[in-house]
């Protein structure tokens, strides 16, 4: 089984792409809706919540957990990889936890011609500088402009992202990135692909806007090719089970609206 973890609904944009490219496996999705959003929370809190999520998904028997959430990838991934995978006392040493920041950074470095890259995300992701670290590791001379866009997640979840007010806010957020003449823009948040057309329109034809859900999915395909020992352990009944820490009906309805996904098997759980 492959586990997909997100603070709430956003990871469905990643799951949708992953299941499109790799439909043969079994998936378990966990959305921590009761405690979402994570975007403005402290590192300590995001680490604690993410650890509880990983524990839950490993207990369910997943061999591989993907942190679809950029905020969790930025603030908690490294620590939890250390704790679960590299600690000799851990009972989950043979499992894997993958994040979304590294693959998207790799793609951006491959795409940019000018070396000027923009990153947008939640406040937690941007303040962590996780993208800056990855991008600089990959190409030290890259120039990075970042912008936190904290109003976008609530607007998208309220279905307000198609309204002129949302586009006006987006234009304001993107102004500094436009003036830096970036040629590549990373959408470093699970929700932003829902506004990708607006990002493209505002940035103009010379800026490539990277769809993070697609990139995360492509990178998983590549990872499984490079790690047949893990791929062999994955069960393949084509099942999809969804867990949420909030209301199950609301989750199913949102999955349809938000990611055009049919979430038939949704269960409410408590994790702590
Ligand atoms: N899933 C989060 C991310 O990608 C966005 C929503 C939240 O703030 O929890 O950063």
mmCIF file of C-alpha atoms and ligand atoms in Angstrom:
data_model
loop_
_atom_site.group_PDB
_atom_site.id
_atom_site.type_symbol
_atom_site.label_atom_id
_atom_site.label_comp_id
_atom_site.label_asym_id
_atom_site.label_seq_id
_atom_site.Cartn_x
_atom_site.Cartn_y
_atom_site.Cartn_z
ATOM 1 C CA UNK A 1 0.000 0.000 0.000
ATOM 2 C CA UNK A 2 1.024 3.553 -0.692
ATOM 3 C CA UNK A 3 0.055 6.157 1.918
ATOM 4 C CA UNK A 4 -0.633 9.749 0.964
ATOM 5 C CA UNK A 5 -0.711 12.309 3.737
ATOM 6 C CA UNK A 6 -1.931 15.874 3.660
ATOM 7 C CA UNK A 7 -3.171 18.431 6.147
ATOM 8 C CA UNK A 8 -6.589 18.183 4.488
ATOM 9 C CA UNK A 9 -7.996 18.079 0.979
ATOM 10 C CA UNK A 10 -5.058 19.562 -0.917
ATOM 11 C CA UNK A 11 -3.159 16.288 -1.245
ATOM 12 C CA UNK A 12 -5.990 14.992 -3.414
ATOM 13 C CA UNK A 13 -4.451 17.020 -6.267
ATOM 14 C CA UNK A 14 -1.302 14.916 -5.811
ATOM 15 C CA UNK A 15 -3.213 11.664 -5.319
ATOM 16 C CA UNK A 16 -5.188 12.277 -8.491
ATOM 17 C CA UNK A 17 -2.011 12.520 -10.568
ATOM 18 C CA UNK A 18 -0.345 9.597 -8.770
ATOM 19 C CA UNK A 19 -3.318 7.269 -9.311
ATOM 20 C CA UNK A 20 -3.565 8.385 -12.940
ATOM 21 C CA UNK A 21 0.040 7.349 -13.595
ATOM 22 C CA UNK A 22 0.101 4.365 -11.233
ATOM 23 C CA UNK A 23 -3.451 2.965 -11.092
ATOM 24 C CA UNK A 24 -2.376 -0.575 -10.261
ATOM 25 C CA UNK A 25 -1.488 -0.081 -6.579
ATOM 26 C CA UNK A 26 -3.510 0.223 -3.358
ATOM 27 C CA UNK A 27 -3.735 3.653 -1.784
ATOM 28 C CA UNK A 28 -4.582 5.002 1.643
ATOM 29 C CA UNK A 29 -5.109 8.741 1.936
ATOM 30 C CA UNK A 30 -5.083 10.593 5.233
ATOM 31 C CA UNK A 31 -6.353 14.169 5.434
ATOM 32 C CA UNK A 32 -5.963 15.790 8.840
ATOM 33 C CA UNK A 33 -8.950 18.055 8.123
ATOM 34 C CA UNK A 34 -9.837 18.623 11.766
ATOM 35 C CA UNK A 35 -6.502 20.382 12.315
ATOM 36 C CA UNK A 36 -6.019 21.962 8.876
ATOM 37 C CA UNK A 37 -4.700 24.296 7.660
ATOM 38 C CA UNK A 38 -1.089 23.678 8.646
ATOM 39 C CA UNK A 39 0.227 26.644 6.658
ATOM 40 C CA UNK A 40 0.457 29.147 9.522
ATOM 41 C CA UNK A 41 1.348 26.677 12.273
ATOM 42 C CA UNK A 42 4.695 26.406 14.065
ATOM 43 C CA UNK A 43 7.294 23.839 13.084
ATOM 44 C CA UNK A 44 6.808 21.999 16.404
ATOM 45 C CA UNK A 45 3.090 21.616 15.780
ATOM 46 C CA UNK A 46 3.513 20.492 12.157
ATOM 47 C CA UNK A 47 6.142 17.930 13.229
ATOM 48 C CA UNK A 48 3.833 16.603 15.963
ATOM 49 C CA UNK A 49 0.775 16.321 13.682
ATOM 50 C CA UNK A 50 2.816 14.793 10.850
ATOM 51 C CA UNK A 51 4.339 12.240 13.189
ATOM 52 C CA UNK A 52 0.874 11.150 14.307
ATOM 53 C CA UNK A 53 -0.154 10.846 10.658
ATOM 54 C CA UNK A 54 2.909 8.782 9.725
ATOM 55 C CA UNK A 55 2.330 6.483 12.700
ATOM 56 C CA UNK A 56 -1.260 5.968 11.604
ATOM 57 C CA UNK A 57 -0.331 5.219 7.991
ATOM 58 C CA UNK A 58 2.527 2.868 8.934
ATOM 59 C CA UNK A 59 0.186 1.051 11.358
ATOM 60 C CA UNK A 60 -2.181 0.555 8.430
ATOM 61 C CA UNK A 61 0.626 -1.305 6.649
ATOM 62 C CA UNK A 62 1.782 1.244 4.073
ATOM 63 C CA UNK A 63 5.351 0.616 2.833
ATOM 64 C CA UNK A 64 5.729 4.074 1.454
ATOM 65 C CA UNK A 65 4.221 7.346 2.640
ATOM 66 C CA UNK A 66 4.151 10.431 0.454
ATOM 67 C CA UNK A 67 3.916 13.786 2.158
ATOM 68 C CA UNK A 68 1.710 15.494 -0.419
ATOM 69 C CA UNK A 69 1.538 18.541 1.854
ATOM 70 C CA UNK A 70 4.245 21.094 1.103
ATOM 71 C CA UNK A 71 4.095 22.587 4.588
ATOM 72 C CA UNK A 72 4.630 19.157 6.185
ATOM 73 C CA UNK A 73 7.368 18.367 3.634
ATOM 74 C CA UNK A 74 9.099 21.663 4.451
ATOM 75 C CA UNK A 75 8.812 21.523 8.228
ATOM 76 C CA UNK A 76 8.622 17.873 9.263
ATOM 77 C CA UNK A 77 9.936 15.520 6.559
ATOM 78 C CA UNK A 78 13.640 15.512 7.435
ATOM 79 C CA UNK A 79 13.014 15.047 11.142
ATOM 80 C CA UNK A 80 10.595 12.187 10.649
ATOM 81 C CA UNK A 81 12.826 10.468 8.095
ATOM 82 C CA UNK A 82 15.582 10.527 10.741
ATOM 83 C CA UNK A 83 13.277 9.281 13.464
ATOM 84 C CA UNK A 84 11.566 6.464 11.561
ATOM 85 C CA UNK A 85 13.982 5.364 8.868
ATOM 86 C CA UNK A 86 17.477 5.983 10.199
ATOM 87 C CA UNK A 87 16.978 5.228 13.880
ATOM 88 C CA UNK A 88 18.139 1.652 14.664
ATOM 89 C CA UNK A 89 15.398 1.361 17.367
ATOM 90 C CA UNK A 90 12.592 2.196 14.906
ATOM 91 C CA UNK A 91 10.205 -0.608 14.002
ATOM 92 C CA UNK A 92 9.644 1.058 10.621
ATOM 93 C CA UNK A 93 13.228 1.135 9.327
ATOM 94 C CA UNK A 94 12.230 -0.727 6.179
ATOM 95 C CA UNK A 95 9.562 1.845 5.202
ATOM 96 C CA UNK A 96 9.974 5.047 3.182
ATOM 97 C CA UNK A 97 8.736 8.608 3.515
ATOM 98 C CA UNK A 98 8.959 10.859 0.462
ATOM 99 C CA UNK A 99 8.240 14.568 0.225
ATOM 100 C CA UNK A 100 7.288 16.878 -2.604
ATOM 101 C CA UNK A 101 9.896 19.623 -2.284
ATOM 102 C CA UNK A 102 12.927 17.827 -3.677
ATOM 103 C CA UNK A 103 11.283 16.546 -6.916
ATOM 104 C CA UNK A 104 9.757 19.941 -7.666
ATOM 105 C CA UNK A 105 13.093 21.687 -7.007
ATOM 106 C CA UNK A 106 14.836 19.232 -9.356
ATOM 107 C CA UNK A 107 12.314 19.939 -12.068
ATOM 108 C CA UNK A 108 12.668 23.722 -11.632
ATOM 109 C CA UNK A 109 16.444 23.579 -11.896
ATOM 110 C CA UNK A 110 16.096 21.496 -15.060
ATOM 111 C CA UNK A 111 13.610 23.935 -16.597
ATOM 112 C CA UNK A 112 15.108 27.344 -15.843
ATOM 113 C CA UNK A 113 17.239 29.014 -18.516
ATOM 114 C CA UNK A 114 17.967 32.270 -16.697
ATOM 115 C CA UNK A 115 18.511 30.701 -13.262
ATOM 116 C CA UNK A 116 15.830 33.006 -11.794
ATOM 117 C CA UNK A 117 13.223 30.910 -10.017
ATOM 118 C CA UNK A 118 10.137 31.980 -8.072
ATOM 119 C CA UNK A 119 8.505 30.011 -5.267
ATOM 120 C CA UNK A 120 5.016 30.507 -3.850
ATOM 121 C CA UNK A 121 3.592 28.600 -0.894
ATOM 122 C CA UNK A 122 2.122 28.868 2.576
ATOM 123 C CA UNK A 123 3.831 31.030 5.167
ATOM 124 C CA UNK A 124 5.276 27.905 6.840
ATOM 125 C CA UNK A 125 6.797 26.625 3.596
ATOM 126 C CA UNK A 126 8.242 29.980 2.544
ATOM 127 C CA UNK A 127 9.609 30.905 5.999
ATOM 128 C CA UNK A 128 11.262 27.481 6.336
ATOM 129 C CA UNK A 129 13.384 28.218 3.226
ATOM 130 C CA UNK A 130 13.197 24.498 2.426
ATOM 131 C CA UNK A 131 12.957 25.251 -1.312
ATOM 132 C CA UNK A 132 15.933 27.621 -1.147
ATOM 133 C CA UNK A 133 18.055 24.904 0.484
ATOM 134 C CA UNK A 134 17.112 22.272 -2.113
ATOM 135 C CA UNK A 135 17.480 24.637 -5.073
ATOM 136 C CA UNK A 136 20.871 25.927 -3.898
ATOM 137 C CA UNK A 137 22.085 22.361 -3.294
ATOM 138 C CA UNK A 138 21.160 21.480 -6.834
ATOM 139 C CA UNK A 139 22.490 24.672 -8.399
ATOM 140 C CA UNK A 140 24.362 27.081 -6.107
ATOM 141 C CA UNK A 141 24.105 30.067 -8.471
ATOM 142 C CA UNK A 142 20.329 30.044 -8.798
ATOM 143 C CA UNK A 143 18.520 33.252 -7.807
ATOM 144 C CA UNK A 144 15.318 32.660 -5.824
ATOM 145 C CA UNK A 145 12.378 34.979 -5.163
ATOM 146 C CA UNK A 146 9.790 33.659 -2.723
ATOM 147 C CA UNK A 147 6.341 34.810 -1.801
ATOM 148 C CA UNK A 148 3.991 33.463 0.858
ATOM 149 C CA UNK A 149 0.352 33.604 -0.302
ATOM 150 C CA UNK A 150 -1.605 32.818 2.883
ATOM 151 C CA UNK A 151 -4.969 34.014 1.573
ATOM 152 C CA UNK A 152 -5.109 31.554 -1.330
ATOM 153 C CA UNK A 153 -5.857 28.343 0.619
ATOM 154 C CA UNK A 154 -8.985 29.738 2.350
ATOM 155 C CA UNK A 155 -10.167 31.355 -0.900
ATOM 156 C CA UNK A 156 -9.813 28.081 -2.787
ATOM 157 C CA UNK A 157 -11.527 26.070 -0.044
ATOM 158 C CA UNK A 158 -14.417 28.556 -0.070
ATOM 159 C CA UNK A 159 -14.626 28.170 -3.881
ATOM 160 C CA UNK A 160 -13.855 31.849 -4.223
ATOM 161 C CA UNK A 161 -10.812 31.318 -6.427
ATOM 162 C CA UNK A 162 -12.741 31.934 -9.634
ATOM 163 C CA UNK A 163 -13.936 35.336 -8.421
ATOM 164 C CA UNK A 164 -12.292 38.602 -9.479
ATOM 165 C CA UNK A 165 -11.355 39.331 -5.839
ATOM 166 C CA UNK A 166 -9.158 36.208 -5.743
ATOM 167 C CA UNK A 167 -7.450 37.136 -9.012
ATOM 168 C CA UNK A 168 -6.786 40.628 -7.680
ATOM 169 C CA UNK A 169 -5.131 39.202 -4.555
ATOM 170 C CA UNK A 170 -3.091 36.806 -6.682
ATOM 171 C CA UNK A 171 -1.925 39.679 -8.904
ATOM 172 C CA UNK A 172 -0.758 41.516 -5.810
ATOM 173 C CA UNK A 173 1.120 38.477 -4.469
ATOM 174 C CA UNK A 174 2.838 37.906 -7.813
ATOM 175 C CA UNK A 175 3.938 41.505 -8.416
ATOM 176 C CA UNK A 176 7.350 41.139 -6.663
ATOM 177 C CA UNK A 177 8.052 37.891 -8.536
ATOM 178 C CA UNK A 178 7.235 39.535 -11.858
ATOM 179 C CA UNK A 179 9.626 42.359 -11.160
ATOM 180 C CA UNK A 180 12.393 39.790 -10.523
ATOM 181 C CA UNK A 181 11.964 38.480 -14.061
ATOM 182 C CA UNK A 182 11.764 34.857 -13.024
ATOM 183 C CA UNK A 183 11.441 32.357 -15.874
ATOM 184 C CA UNK A 184 10.191 29.448 -13.711
ATOM 185 C CA UNK A 185 7.576 29.504 -10.971
ATOM 186 C CA UNK A 186 7.131 26.712 -8.436
ATOM 187 C CA UNK A 187 3.595 26.259 -7.115
ATOM 188 C CA UNK A 188 4.724 25.080 -3.680
ATOM 189 C CA UNK A 189 1.299 24.343 -2.228
ATOM 190 C CA UNK A 190 -1.197 21.561 -2.873
ATOM 191 C CA UNK A 191 -4.027 24.022 -3.545
ATOM 192 C CA UNK A 192 -2.431 26.313 -6.092
ATOM 193 C CA UNK A 193 -2.830 24.010 -9.141
ATOM 194 C CA UNK A 194 -6.526 24.922 -8.914
ATOM 195 C CA UNK A 195 -5.531 28.445 -9.943
ATOM 196 C CA UNK A 196 -2.793 27.442 -12.389
ATOM 197 C CA UNK A 197 -4.489 29.198 -15.317
ATOM 198 C CA UNK A 198 -4.501 32.474 -13.353
ATOM 199 C CA UNK A 199 -0.864 32.044 -12.318
ATOM 200 C CA UNK A 200 0.061 31.512 -15.989
ATOM 201 C CA UNK A 201 -1.975 34.453 -17.190
ATOM 202 C CA UNK A 202 -0.562 36.868 -14.623
ATOM 203 C CA UNK A 203 3.057 35.750 -15.003
ATOM 204 C CA UNK A 204 2.876 35.840 -18.812
ATOM 205 C CA UNK A 205 4.079 33.465 -21.485
ATOM 206 C CA UNK A 206 7.781 33.747 -20.647
ATOM 207 C CA UNK A 207 7.403 32.165 -17.190
ATOM 208 C CA UNK A 208 6.983 28.435 -16.911
ATOM 209 C CA UNK A 209 4.550 27.564 -14.095
ATOM 210 C CA UNK A 210 5.245 24.123 -12.635
ATOM 211 C CA UNK A 211 2.307 21.935 -11.613
ATOM 212 C CA UNK A 212 3.512 20.291 -8.436
ATOM 213 C CA UNK A 213 0.965 17.440 -8.374
ATOM 214 C CA UNK A 214 2.086 16.207 -11.778
ATOM 215 C CA UNK A 215 5.764 16.486 -10.883
ATOM 216 C CA UNK A 216 5.318 14.601 -7.590
ATOM 217 C CA UNK A 217 3.545 11.807 -9.468
ATOM 218 C CA UNK A 218 6.225 11.579 -12.177
ATOM 219 C CA UNK A 219 8.906 11.462 -9.530
ATOM 220 C CA UNK A 220 7.151 8.574 -7.755
ATOM 221 C CA UNK A 221 7.064 6.608 -11.020
ATOM 222 C CA UNK A 222 10.785 7.211 -11.370
ATOM 223 C CA UNK A 223 11.449 6.329 -7.708
ATOM 224 C CA UNK A 224 9.669 2.990 -8.002
ATOM 225 C CA UNK A 225 11.670 2.165 -11.134
ATOM 226 C CA UNK A 226 14.889 2.878 -9.262
ATOM 227 C CA UNK A 227 13.736 0.912 -6.176
ATOM 228 C CA UNK A 228 12.314 -2.425 -7.339
ATOM 229 C CA UNK A 229 12.824 -3.823 -3.811
ATOM 230 C CA UNK A 230 10.123 -1.412 -2.576
ATOM 231 C CA UNK A 231 7.932 -1.662 -5.650
ATOM 232 C CA UNK A 232 7.793 -5.453 -5.150
ATOM 233 C CA UNK A 233 6.310 -4.977 -1.670
ATOM 234 C CA UNK A 234 3.383 -2.855 -2.848
ATOM 235 C CA UNK A 235 0.001 -4.550 -3.000
ATOM 236 C CA UNK A 236 -1.984 -4.113 -6.203
ATOM 237 C CA UNK A 237 -5.721 -4.541 -5.914
ATOM 238 C CA UNK A 238 -6.440 -1.029 -7.201
ATOM 239 C CA UNK A 239 -8.146 -0.042 -3.936
ATOM 240 C CA UNK A 240 -8.452 3.474 -2.549
ATOM 241 C CA UNK A 241 -9.322 4.121 1.075
ATOM 242 C CA UNK A 242 -9.662 7.600 2.541
ATOM 243 C CA UNK A 243 -9.307 8.619 6.154
ATOM 244 C CA UNK A 244 -10.136 12.048 7.511
ATOM 245 C CA UNK A 245 -9.949 13.445 11.019
ATOM 246 C CA UNK A 246 -13.146 15.395 10.317
ATOM 247 C CA UNK A 247 -16.522 14.651 8.743
ATOM 248 C CA UNK A 248 -16.523 11.799 6.179
ATOM 249 C CA UNK A 249 -19.455 13.070 4.059
ATOM 250 C CA UNK A 250 -17.926 16.494 3.826
ATOM 251 C CA UNK A 251 -14.644 14.915 2.746
ATOM 252 C CA UNK A 252 -16.308 12.885 -0.029
ATOM 253 C CA UNK A 253 -18.187 15.943 -1.301
ATOM 254 C CA UNK A 254 -15.037 18.033 -1.285
ATOM 255 C CA UNK A 255 -13.026 15.338 -3.093
ATOM 256 C CA UNK A 256 -15.552 15.556 -5.922
ATOM 257 C CA UNK A 257 -15.545 19.356 -6.084
ATOM 258 C CA UNK A 258 -11.923 19.931 -5.361
ATOM 259 C CA UNK A 259 -10.155 17.223 -7.325
ATOM 260 C CA UNK A 260 -12.979 15.655 -9.328
ATOM 261 C CA UNK A 261 -12.329 12.390 -7.487
ATOM 262 C CA UNK A 262 -14.809 9.793 -6.296
ATOM 263 C CA UNK A 263 -13.943 9.011 -2.692
ATOM 264 C CA UNK A 264 -16.319 6.133 -1.958
ATOM 265 C CA UNK A 265 -14.663 4.620 1.065
ATOM 266 C CA UNK A 266 -14.144 7.442 3.587
ATOM 267 C CA UNK A 267 -13.784 6.911 7.315
ATOM 268 C CA UNK A 268 -13.450 9.399 10.143
ATOM 269 C CA UNK A 269 -10.641 8.662 12.571
ATOM 270 C CA UNK A 270 -9.064 10.300 15.561
ATOM 271 C CA UNK A 271 -5.279 10.470 15.674
ATOM 272 C CA UNK A 272 -3.118 11.693 18.499
HETATM 273 N N1 LIG B 1 -1.465 21.307 2.157
HETATM 274 C C1 LIG B 1 -0.870 22.588 2.485
HETATM 275 C C2 LIG B 1 0.415 22.789 1.662
HETATM 276 O O1 LIG B 1 0.581 22.219 0.609
HETATM 277 C C3 LIG B 1 -1.836 23.722 2.223
HETATM 278 C C4 LIG B 1 -2.998 23.759 3.182
HETATM 279 C C5 LIG B 1 -2.577 23.996 4.618
HETATM 280 O O2 LIG B 1 -2.090 25.119 4.937
HETATM 281 O O3 LIG B 1 -2.708 23.077 5.409
HETATM 282 O O4 LIG B 1 1.267 23.519 2.081
#
